[in-house]
XYZ file of C-alpha atoms in Angstrom:
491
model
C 98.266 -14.473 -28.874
C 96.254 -14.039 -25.702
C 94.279 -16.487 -24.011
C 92.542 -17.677 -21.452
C 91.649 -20.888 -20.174
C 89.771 -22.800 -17.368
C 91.115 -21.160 -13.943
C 89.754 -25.092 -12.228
C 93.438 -26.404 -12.891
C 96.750 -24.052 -12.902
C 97.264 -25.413 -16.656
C 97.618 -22.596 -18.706
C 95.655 -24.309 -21.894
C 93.854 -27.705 -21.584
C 91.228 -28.086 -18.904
C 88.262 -30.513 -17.866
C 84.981 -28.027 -18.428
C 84.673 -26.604 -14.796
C 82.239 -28.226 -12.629
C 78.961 -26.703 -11.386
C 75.854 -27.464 -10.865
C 73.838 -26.861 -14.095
C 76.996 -27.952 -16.525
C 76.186 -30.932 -19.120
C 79.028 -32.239 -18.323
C 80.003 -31.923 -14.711
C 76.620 -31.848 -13.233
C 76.626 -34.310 -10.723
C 73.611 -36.724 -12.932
C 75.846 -36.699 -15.970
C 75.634 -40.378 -16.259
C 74.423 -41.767 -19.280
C 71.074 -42.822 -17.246
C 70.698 -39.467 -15.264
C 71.372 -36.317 -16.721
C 69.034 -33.654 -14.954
C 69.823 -31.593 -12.161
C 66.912 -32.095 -9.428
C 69.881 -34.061 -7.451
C 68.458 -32.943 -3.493
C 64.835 -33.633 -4.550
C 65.541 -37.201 -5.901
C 68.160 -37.698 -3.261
C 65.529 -37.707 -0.914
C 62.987 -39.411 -3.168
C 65.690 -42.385 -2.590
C 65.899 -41.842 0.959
C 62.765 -41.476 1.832
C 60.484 -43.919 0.548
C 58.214 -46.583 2.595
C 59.584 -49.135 4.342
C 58.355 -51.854 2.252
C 59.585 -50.512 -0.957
C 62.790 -49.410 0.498
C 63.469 -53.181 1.283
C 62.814 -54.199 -2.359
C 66.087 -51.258 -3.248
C 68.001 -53.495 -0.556
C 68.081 -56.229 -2.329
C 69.295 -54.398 -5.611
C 72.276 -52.990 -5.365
C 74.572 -53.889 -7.805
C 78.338 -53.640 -7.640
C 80.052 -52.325 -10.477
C 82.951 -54.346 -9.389
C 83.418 -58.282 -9.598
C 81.699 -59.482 -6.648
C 79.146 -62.100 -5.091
C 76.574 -62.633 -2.761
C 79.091 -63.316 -0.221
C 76.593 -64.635 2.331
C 72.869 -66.855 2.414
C 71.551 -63.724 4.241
C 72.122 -61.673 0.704
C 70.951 -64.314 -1.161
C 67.987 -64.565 0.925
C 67.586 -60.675 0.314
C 67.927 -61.512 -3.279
C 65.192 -64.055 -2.940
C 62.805 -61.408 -0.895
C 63.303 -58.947 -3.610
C 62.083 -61.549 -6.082
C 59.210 -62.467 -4.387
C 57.665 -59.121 -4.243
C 58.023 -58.170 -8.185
C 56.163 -61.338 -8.504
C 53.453 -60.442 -5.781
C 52.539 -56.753 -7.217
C 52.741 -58.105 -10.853
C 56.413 -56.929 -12.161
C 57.094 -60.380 -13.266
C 55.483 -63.306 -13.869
C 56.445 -66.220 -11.471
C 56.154 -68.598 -13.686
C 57.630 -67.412 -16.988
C 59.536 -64.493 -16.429
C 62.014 -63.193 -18.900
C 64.971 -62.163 -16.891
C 65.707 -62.667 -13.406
C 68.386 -60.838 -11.038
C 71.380 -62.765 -10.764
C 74.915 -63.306 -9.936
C 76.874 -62.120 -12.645
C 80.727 -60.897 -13.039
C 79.796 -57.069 -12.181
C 78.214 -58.181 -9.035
C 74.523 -58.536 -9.824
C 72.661 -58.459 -13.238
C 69.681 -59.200 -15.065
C 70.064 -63.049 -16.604
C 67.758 -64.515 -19.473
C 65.519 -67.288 -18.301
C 64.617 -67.925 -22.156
C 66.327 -66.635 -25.524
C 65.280 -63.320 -25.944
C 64.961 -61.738 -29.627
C 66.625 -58.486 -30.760
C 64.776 -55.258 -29.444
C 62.023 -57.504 -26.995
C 61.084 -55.490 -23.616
C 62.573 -57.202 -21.365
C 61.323 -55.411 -17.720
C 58.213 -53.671 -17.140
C 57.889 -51.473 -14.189
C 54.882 -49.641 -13.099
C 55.167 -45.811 -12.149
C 53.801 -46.792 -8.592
C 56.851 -48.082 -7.947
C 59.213 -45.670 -9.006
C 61.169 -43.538 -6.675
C 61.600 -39.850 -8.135
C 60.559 -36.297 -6.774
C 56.679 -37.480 -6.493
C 57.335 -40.227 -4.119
C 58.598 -37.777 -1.767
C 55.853 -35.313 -1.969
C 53.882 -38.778 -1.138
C 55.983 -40.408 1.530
C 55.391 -36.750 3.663
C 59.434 -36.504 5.474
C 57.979 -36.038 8.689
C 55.977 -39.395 8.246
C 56.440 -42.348 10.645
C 55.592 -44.711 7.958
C 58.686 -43.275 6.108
C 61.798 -44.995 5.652
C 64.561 -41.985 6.830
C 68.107 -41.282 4.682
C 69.593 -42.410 7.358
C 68.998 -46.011 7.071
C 70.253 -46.045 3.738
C 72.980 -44.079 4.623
C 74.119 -45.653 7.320
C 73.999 -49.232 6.114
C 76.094 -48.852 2.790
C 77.406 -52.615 2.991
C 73.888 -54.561 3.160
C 73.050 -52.223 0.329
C 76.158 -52.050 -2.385
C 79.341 -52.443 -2.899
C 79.817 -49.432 -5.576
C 82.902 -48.111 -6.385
C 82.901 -44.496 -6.885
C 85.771 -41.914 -7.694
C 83.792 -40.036 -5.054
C 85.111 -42.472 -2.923
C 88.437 -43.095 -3.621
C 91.598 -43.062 -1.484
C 94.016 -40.065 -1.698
C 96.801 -43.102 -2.640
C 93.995 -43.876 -5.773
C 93.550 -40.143 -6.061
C 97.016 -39.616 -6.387
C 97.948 -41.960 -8.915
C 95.173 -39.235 -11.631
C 97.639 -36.889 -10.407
C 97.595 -34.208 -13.346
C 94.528 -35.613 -14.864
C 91.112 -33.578 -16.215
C 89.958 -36.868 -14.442
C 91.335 -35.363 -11.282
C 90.183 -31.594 -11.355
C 86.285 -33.170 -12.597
C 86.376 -35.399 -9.251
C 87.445 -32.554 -6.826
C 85.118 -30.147 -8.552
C 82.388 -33.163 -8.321
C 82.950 -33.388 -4.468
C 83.498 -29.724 -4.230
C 79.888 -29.726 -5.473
C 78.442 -32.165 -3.345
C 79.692 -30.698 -0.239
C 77.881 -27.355 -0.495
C 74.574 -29.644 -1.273
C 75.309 -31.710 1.813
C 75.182 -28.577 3.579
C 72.176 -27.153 2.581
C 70.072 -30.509 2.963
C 71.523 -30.820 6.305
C 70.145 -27.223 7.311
C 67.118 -27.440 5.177
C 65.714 -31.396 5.460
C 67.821 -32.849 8.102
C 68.184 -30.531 11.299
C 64.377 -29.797 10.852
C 63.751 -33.385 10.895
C 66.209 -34.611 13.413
C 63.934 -36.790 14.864
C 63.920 -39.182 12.090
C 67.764 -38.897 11.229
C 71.123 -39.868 13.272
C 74.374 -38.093 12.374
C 75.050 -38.230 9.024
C 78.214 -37.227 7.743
C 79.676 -35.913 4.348
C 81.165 -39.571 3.500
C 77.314 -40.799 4.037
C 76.243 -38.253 1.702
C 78.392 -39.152 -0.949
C 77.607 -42.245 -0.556
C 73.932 -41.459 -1.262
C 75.215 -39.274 -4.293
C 77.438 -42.237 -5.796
C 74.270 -44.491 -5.717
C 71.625 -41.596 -6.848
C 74.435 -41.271 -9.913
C 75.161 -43.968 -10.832
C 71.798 -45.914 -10.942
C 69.066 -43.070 -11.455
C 67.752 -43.109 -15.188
C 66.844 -39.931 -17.362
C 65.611 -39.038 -20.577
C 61.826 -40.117 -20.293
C 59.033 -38.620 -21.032
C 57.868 -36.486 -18.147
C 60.680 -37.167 -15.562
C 64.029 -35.670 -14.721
C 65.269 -38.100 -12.332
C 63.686 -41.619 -11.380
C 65.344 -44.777 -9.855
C 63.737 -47.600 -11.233
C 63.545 -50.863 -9.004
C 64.960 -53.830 -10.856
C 65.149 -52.329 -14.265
C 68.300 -50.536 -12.618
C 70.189 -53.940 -12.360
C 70.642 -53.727 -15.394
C 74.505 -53.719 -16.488
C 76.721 -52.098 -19.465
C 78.038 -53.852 -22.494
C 81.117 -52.796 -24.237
C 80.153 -54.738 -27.255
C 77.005 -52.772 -28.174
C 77.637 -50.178 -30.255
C 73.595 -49.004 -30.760
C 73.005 -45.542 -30.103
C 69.445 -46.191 -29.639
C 68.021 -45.289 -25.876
C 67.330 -49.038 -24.659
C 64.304 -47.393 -22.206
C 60.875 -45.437 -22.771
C 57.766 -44.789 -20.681
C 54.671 -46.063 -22.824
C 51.277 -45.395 -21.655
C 48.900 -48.652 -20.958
C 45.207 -48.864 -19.420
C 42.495 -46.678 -20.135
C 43.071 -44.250 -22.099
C 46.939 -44.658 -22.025
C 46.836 -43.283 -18.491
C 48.974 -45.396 -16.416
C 52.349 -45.165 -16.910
C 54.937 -48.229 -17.529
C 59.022 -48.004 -17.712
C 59.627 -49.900 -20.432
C 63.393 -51.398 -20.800
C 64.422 -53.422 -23.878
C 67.385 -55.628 -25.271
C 69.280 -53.915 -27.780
C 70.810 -57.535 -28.765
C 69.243 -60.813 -28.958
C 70.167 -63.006 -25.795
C 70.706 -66.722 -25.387
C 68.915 -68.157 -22.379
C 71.378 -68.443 -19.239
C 73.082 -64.810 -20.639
C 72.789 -61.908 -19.750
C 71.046 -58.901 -20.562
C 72.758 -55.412 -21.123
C 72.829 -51.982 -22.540
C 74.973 -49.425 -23.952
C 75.319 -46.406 -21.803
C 76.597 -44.070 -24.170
C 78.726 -44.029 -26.187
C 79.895 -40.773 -25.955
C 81.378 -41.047 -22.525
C 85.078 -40.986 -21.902
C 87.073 -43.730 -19.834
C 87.219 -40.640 -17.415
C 83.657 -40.143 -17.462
C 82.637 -43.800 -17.190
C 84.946 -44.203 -14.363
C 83.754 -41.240 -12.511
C 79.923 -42.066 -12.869
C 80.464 -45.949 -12.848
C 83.523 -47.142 -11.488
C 84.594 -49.278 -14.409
C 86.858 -48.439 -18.066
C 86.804 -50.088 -21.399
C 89.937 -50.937 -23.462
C 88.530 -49.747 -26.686
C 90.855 -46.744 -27.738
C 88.079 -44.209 -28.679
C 86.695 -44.157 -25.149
C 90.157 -41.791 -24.390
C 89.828 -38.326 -24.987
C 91.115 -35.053 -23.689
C 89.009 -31.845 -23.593
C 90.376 -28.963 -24.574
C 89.116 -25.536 -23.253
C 89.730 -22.334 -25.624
C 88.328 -18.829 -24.262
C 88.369 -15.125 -26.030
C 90.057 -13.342 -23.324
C 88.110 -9.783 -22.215
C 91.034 -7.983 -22.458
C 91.941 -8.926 -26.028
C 91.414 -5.308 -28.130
C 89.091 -7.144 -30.495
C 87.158 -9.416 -27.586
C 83.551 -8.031 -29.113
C 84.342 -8.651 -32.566
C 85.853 -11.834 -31.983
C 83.054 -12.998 -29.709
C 80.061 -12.002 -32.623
C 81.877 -14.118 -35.075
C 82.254 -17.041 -32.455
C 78.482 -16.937 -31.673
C 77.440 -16.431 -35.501
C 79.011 -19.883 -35.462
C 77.587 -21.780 -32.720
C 80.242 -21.145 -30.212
C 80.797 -18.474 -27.652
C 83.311 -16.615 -25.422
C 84.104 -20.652 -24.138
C 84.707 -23.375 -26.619
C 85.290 -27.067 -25.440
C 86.750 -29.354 -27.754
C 86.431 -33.359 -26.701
C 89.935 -34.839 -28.466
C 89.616 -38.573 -29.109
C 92.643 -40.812 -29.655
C 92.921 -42.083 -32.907
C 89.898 -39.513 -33.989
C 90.876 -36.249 -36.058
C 90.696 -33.010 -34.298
C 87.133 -31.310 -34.081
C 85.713 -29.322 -36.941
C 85.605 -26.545 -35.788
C 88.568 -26.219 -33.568
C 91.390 -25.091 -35.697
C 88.904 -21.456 -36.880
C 88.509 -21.116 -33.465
C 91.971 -21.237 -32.540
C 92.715 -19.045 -35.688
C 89.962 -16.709 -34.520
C 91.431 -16.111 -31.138
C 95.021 -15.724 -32.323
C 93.833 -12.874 -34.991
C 95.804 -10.344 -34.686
C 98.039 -7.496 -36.247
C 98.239 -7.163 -39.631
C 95.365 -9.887 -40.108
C 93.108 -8.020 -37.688
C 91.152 -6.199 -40.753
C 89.379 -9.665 -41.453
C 87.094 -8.478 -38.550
C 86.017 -5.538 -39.901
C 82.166 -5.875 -40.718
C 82.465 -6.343 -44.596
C 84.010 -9.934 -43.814
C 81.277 -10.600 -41.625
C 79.302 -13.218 -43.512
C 82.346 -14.718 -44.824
C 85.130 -14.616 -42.476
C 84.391 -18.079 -41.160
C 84.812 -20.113 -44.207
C 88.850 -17.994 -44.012
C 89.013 -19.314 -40.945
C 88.459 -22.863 -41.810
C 91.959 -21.927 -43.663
C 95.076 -21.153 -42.650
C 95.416 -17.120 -42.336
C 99.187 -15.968 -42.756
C 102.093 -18.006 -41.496
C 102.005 -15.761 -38.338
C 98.867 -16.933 -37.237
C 99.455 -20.362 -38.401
C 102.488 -20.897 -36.708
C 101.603 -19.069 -33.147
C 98.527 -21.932 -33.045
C 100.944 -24.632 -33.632
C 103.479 -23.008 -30.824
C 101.025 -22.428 -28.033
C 99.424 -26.037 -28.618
C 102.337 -27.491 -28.180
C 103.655 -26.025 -25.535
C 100.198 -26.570 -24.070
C 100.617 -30.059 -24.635
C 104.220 -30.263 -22.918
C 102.883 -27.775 -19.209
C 100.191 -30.490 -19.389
C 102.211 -33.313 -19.704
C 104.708 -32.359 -16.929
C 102.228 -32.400 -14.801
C 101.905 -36.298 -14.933
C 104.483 -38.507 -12.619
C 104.494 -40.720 -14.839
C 105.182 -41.569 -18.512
C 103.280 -43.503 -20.955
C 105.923 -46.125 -21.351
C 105.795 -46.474 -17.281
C 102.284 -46.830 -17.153
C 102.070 -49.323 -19.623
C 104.868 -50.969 -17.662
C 102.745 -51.343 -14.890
C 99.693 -52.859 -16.398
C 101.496 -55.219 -18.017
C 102.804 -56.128 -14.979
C 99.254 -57.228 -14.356
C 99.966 -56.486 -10.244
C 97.598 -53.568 -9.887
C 94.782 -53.695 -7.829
C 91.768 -53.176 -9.760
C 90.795 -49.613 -8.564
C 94.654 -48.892 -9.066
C 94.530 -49.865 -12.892
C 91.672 -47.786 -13.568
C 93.551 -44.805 -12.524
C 96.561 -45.805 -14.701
C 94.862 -46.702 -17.563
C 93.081 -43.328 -17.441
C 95.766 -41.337 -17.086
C 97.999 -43.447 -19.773
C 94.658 -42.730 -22.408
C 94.917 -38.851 -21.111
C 98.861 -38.886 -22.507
C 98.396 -40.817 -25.657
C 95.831 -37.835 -26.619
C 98.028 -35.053 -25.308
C 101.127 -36.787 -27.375
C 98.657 -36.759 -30.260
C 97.494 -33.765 -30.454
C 101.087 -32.358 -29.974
C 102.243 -34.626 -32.752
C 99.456 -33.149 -35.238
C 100.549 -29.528 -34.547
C 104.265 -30.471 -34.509
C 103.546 -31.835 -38.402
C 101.680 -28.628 -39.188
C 104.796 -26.521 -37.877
C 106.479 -28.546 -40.798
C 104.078 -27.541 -43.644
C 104.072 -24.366 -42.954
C 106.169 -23.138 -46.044
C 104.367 -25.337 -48.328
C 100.791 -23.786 -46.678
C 98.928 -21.695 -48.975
C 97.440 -18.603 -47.168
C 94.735 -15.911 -47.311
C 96.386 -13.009 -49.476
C 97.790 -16.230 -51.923
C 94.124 -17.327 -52.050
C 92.752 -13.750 -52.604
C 95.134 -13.354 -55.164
C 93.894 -15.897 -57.325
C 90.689 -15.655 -57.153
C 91.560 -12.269 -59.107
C 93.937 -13.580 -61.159
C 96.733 -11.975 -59.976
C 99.171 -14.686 -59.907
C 100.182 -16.522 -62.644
C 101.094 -20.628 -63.107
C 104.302 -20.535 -61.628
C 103.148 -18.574 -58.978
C 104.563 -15.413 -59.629
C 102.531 -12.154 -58.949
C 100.961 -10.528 -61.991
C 101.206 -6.803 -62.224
C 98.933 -5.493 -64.192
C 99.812 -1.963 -66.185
């Protein structure tokens, strides 16, 4: 059987979907908030805003990490930031639902009152969003504008995020073998060709405004711009909402509902509002969170966030199945994959404890088709060949699946320095620094699949005498084969 597989890692099976910049997946907005792709446009509606709004995004920073104030001048900022939702009519000074405050992921939004199930919680007006718009309005070459090089260049009295981006090569190393790995370096990969095209096209024509910048600045910017921007509304790609973005996850909400919409309000319905609601009813003194998605990996919530949850269906492993050109029945095979929602490329997200994809195992079947099954893809099967698929084929086929899986499974798990049993070892430990355990934990969630999913096919390899294949099937159904299972000739 002839494959081919992502050429972004040397694995010879299992991949991370390569990065790029229009991917669902490994676009650099894939965060549950931001998935569009206008990243340089929005960068710079972040970076270049008016000074008096850009002080308000001081003061809101949140951490991702455990954290504090740390000093009076922050809480002071804090204060300031406060003080002018109130004076342009954010929040009502008096009776105001949730206020930002000091909470264990840095900064939050706390109750001030108990808040029922589903009640909108923050309202912010569109004048004070920061997306593409604002910087047609703020006009780059503008005195009045606030360059991206004070935000930039003052990453500490802004936020304390932790991003992959980020990381140390002694944190990088310990995702050593990791789709969590390849994603990142394709990620920054990514971002450096961007840095280099805003510096030529925004930044050396507008040197006047900005001091040197370097690539760590700029991703920087990027880990803030992904982490905090917010998608999916009506109208927008890519907006950073002040105050609304304090807003932090909750492991514990398992509502797939979108906690955010953009409602029309005045006359006729013309201005527009970000509206941002509690998907849980909240106790005064609490606070207030959301579910980001659910769909997202540990890998993909540490990459876009910085943080992991424990809960066992947040580890998965993607596995990345292509038709190869040079396989003698590449057009055939690749009509019946797209008659079936797939294509030359399938990805297949793994989840531990989960059962393997639908649609996986006739995929796999489809690419291994070969030899004496090969007349399945003539055109008569056309319309049915699929629904064989979702069955095992001949032994052949069966058992050439279960060998390359597996062996798949081993080349990837090689690759690791480290065993399950070690990792565990270590975070039991309970000695790792925090941005250390992330890593392990990820990586230990990226084995537990990979042992999985080598366990399933290693079972299958066992059943498959007692498998009941294509030509038994076909015989059957024309009663050719009698109760015992003996062939019926007919004279």
């Amino acid at each position: 059987m002839a494959m081919v597989f992502s050429p972004s890692v040397s694995l010879p099976f299992f991949s991370r979907r390569p990065c790029c910049s229009t991917s669902h997946k490994c676009c650099p907005f894939i965060s549950p908030r931001s998935k569009a792709t206008k990243g340089i446009e929005t960068l710079f509606a972040l970076a270049t805003t008016t000074r008096r709004r850009r002080k308000s995004i001081i003061t809101i920073r949140s951490t991702g990490v455990n954290a504090s104030l740390g000093s009076s001048a922050e809480a002071g900022r804090l204060e300031s930031f406060w003080r002018w939702l109130c004076e342009r009519g954010v929040v009502s000074e008096d009776s105001p639902l949730v206020k930002p405050g000091v909470v264990r992921e840095g900064l939050g939004l706390v109750a001030q009152r108990n808040i029922s199930q589903n009640e909108v919680v923050v309202k912010v007006p569109r004048k004070l969003w920061i997306n593409p718009d604002t910087v047609a309005a703020s006009q780059i070459g503008s005195e009045g504008g606030l360059p991206v090089a004070y935000l930039l260049r003052h990453p500490s009295r802004l936020h304390k995020f932790y991003h992959l981006l980020n990381r140390s090569e002694e944190e990088l190393s310990e995702i050593q073998g990791t789709q969590l790995l390849s994603t990142t370096l394709g990620v920054k990969d990514y971002v450096k060709s961007e840095f280099l095209k805003v510096k030529e096209q925004v930044i050396a024509p507008h040197s006047h405004l900005f001091p040197s910048i370097t690539l760590d600045d700029f991703l920087w910017a990027f880990g803030i711009l992904r982490s905090r921007a917010f998608s999916r509304l009506r109208g927008e790609s890519l907006v950073l909402i002040p105050f609304a973005d304090l807003i932090n996850h909750g492991s514990s909400i398992i509502s797939e509902d979108v906690a955010w919409e953009i409602k029309g309000t005045g006359l006729f319905s013309k201005e527009l509002v970000f509206s941002l609601r509690t998907p849980l009813a909240v106790k005064a003194g609490e606070q207030v969170l959301i579910q980001y998605d659910l769909q997202k990996s540990n890998a993909e919530l540490a990459l876009d966030y910085g943080f992991i949850e424990s809960r066992s269906d947040r580890d998965a492993y993607t596995l990345t199945l292509e038709i190869p050109e040079s396989d003698s029945f590449f057009g055939d095979k690749l009509d019946i994959a797209e008659s079936n929602g797939l294509g030359e490329t399938a990805y297949f997200d793994i989840v531990l404890g989960h059962a393997l994809p639908q649609a996986m195992l006739p995929f796999l079947r489809l690419v291994a088709l070969g030899g004496t099954d090969a007349f399945l893809l003539e055109s008569i099967f056309r319309n049915s060949i699929w629904g064989h698929l979702d069955m095992p084929i001949s032994r052949a086929n069966e058992e050439l699946i279960c060998r390359v899986v597996r062996d798949a499974c081993n080349s990837a798990l090689s690759a690791y320095h480290t065993t399950v049993e070690e990792d565990e070892e270590l975070m039991d430990a309970g000695t790792l620094d925090p941005k250390l355990e992330i890593a392990v934990r990820i990586r230990a969630g990226e084995k537990k699949v990979l042992h999985q999913i080598d366990r399933i096919f290693k079972e299958r390899e066992m059943e498959l005498d007692s498998l009941e294949y294509y030509q038994e099937r076909r015989l059957k159904e024309l009663g050719l084969v009698g109760e015992q299972g003996e062939i019926i000739f007919w004279e």
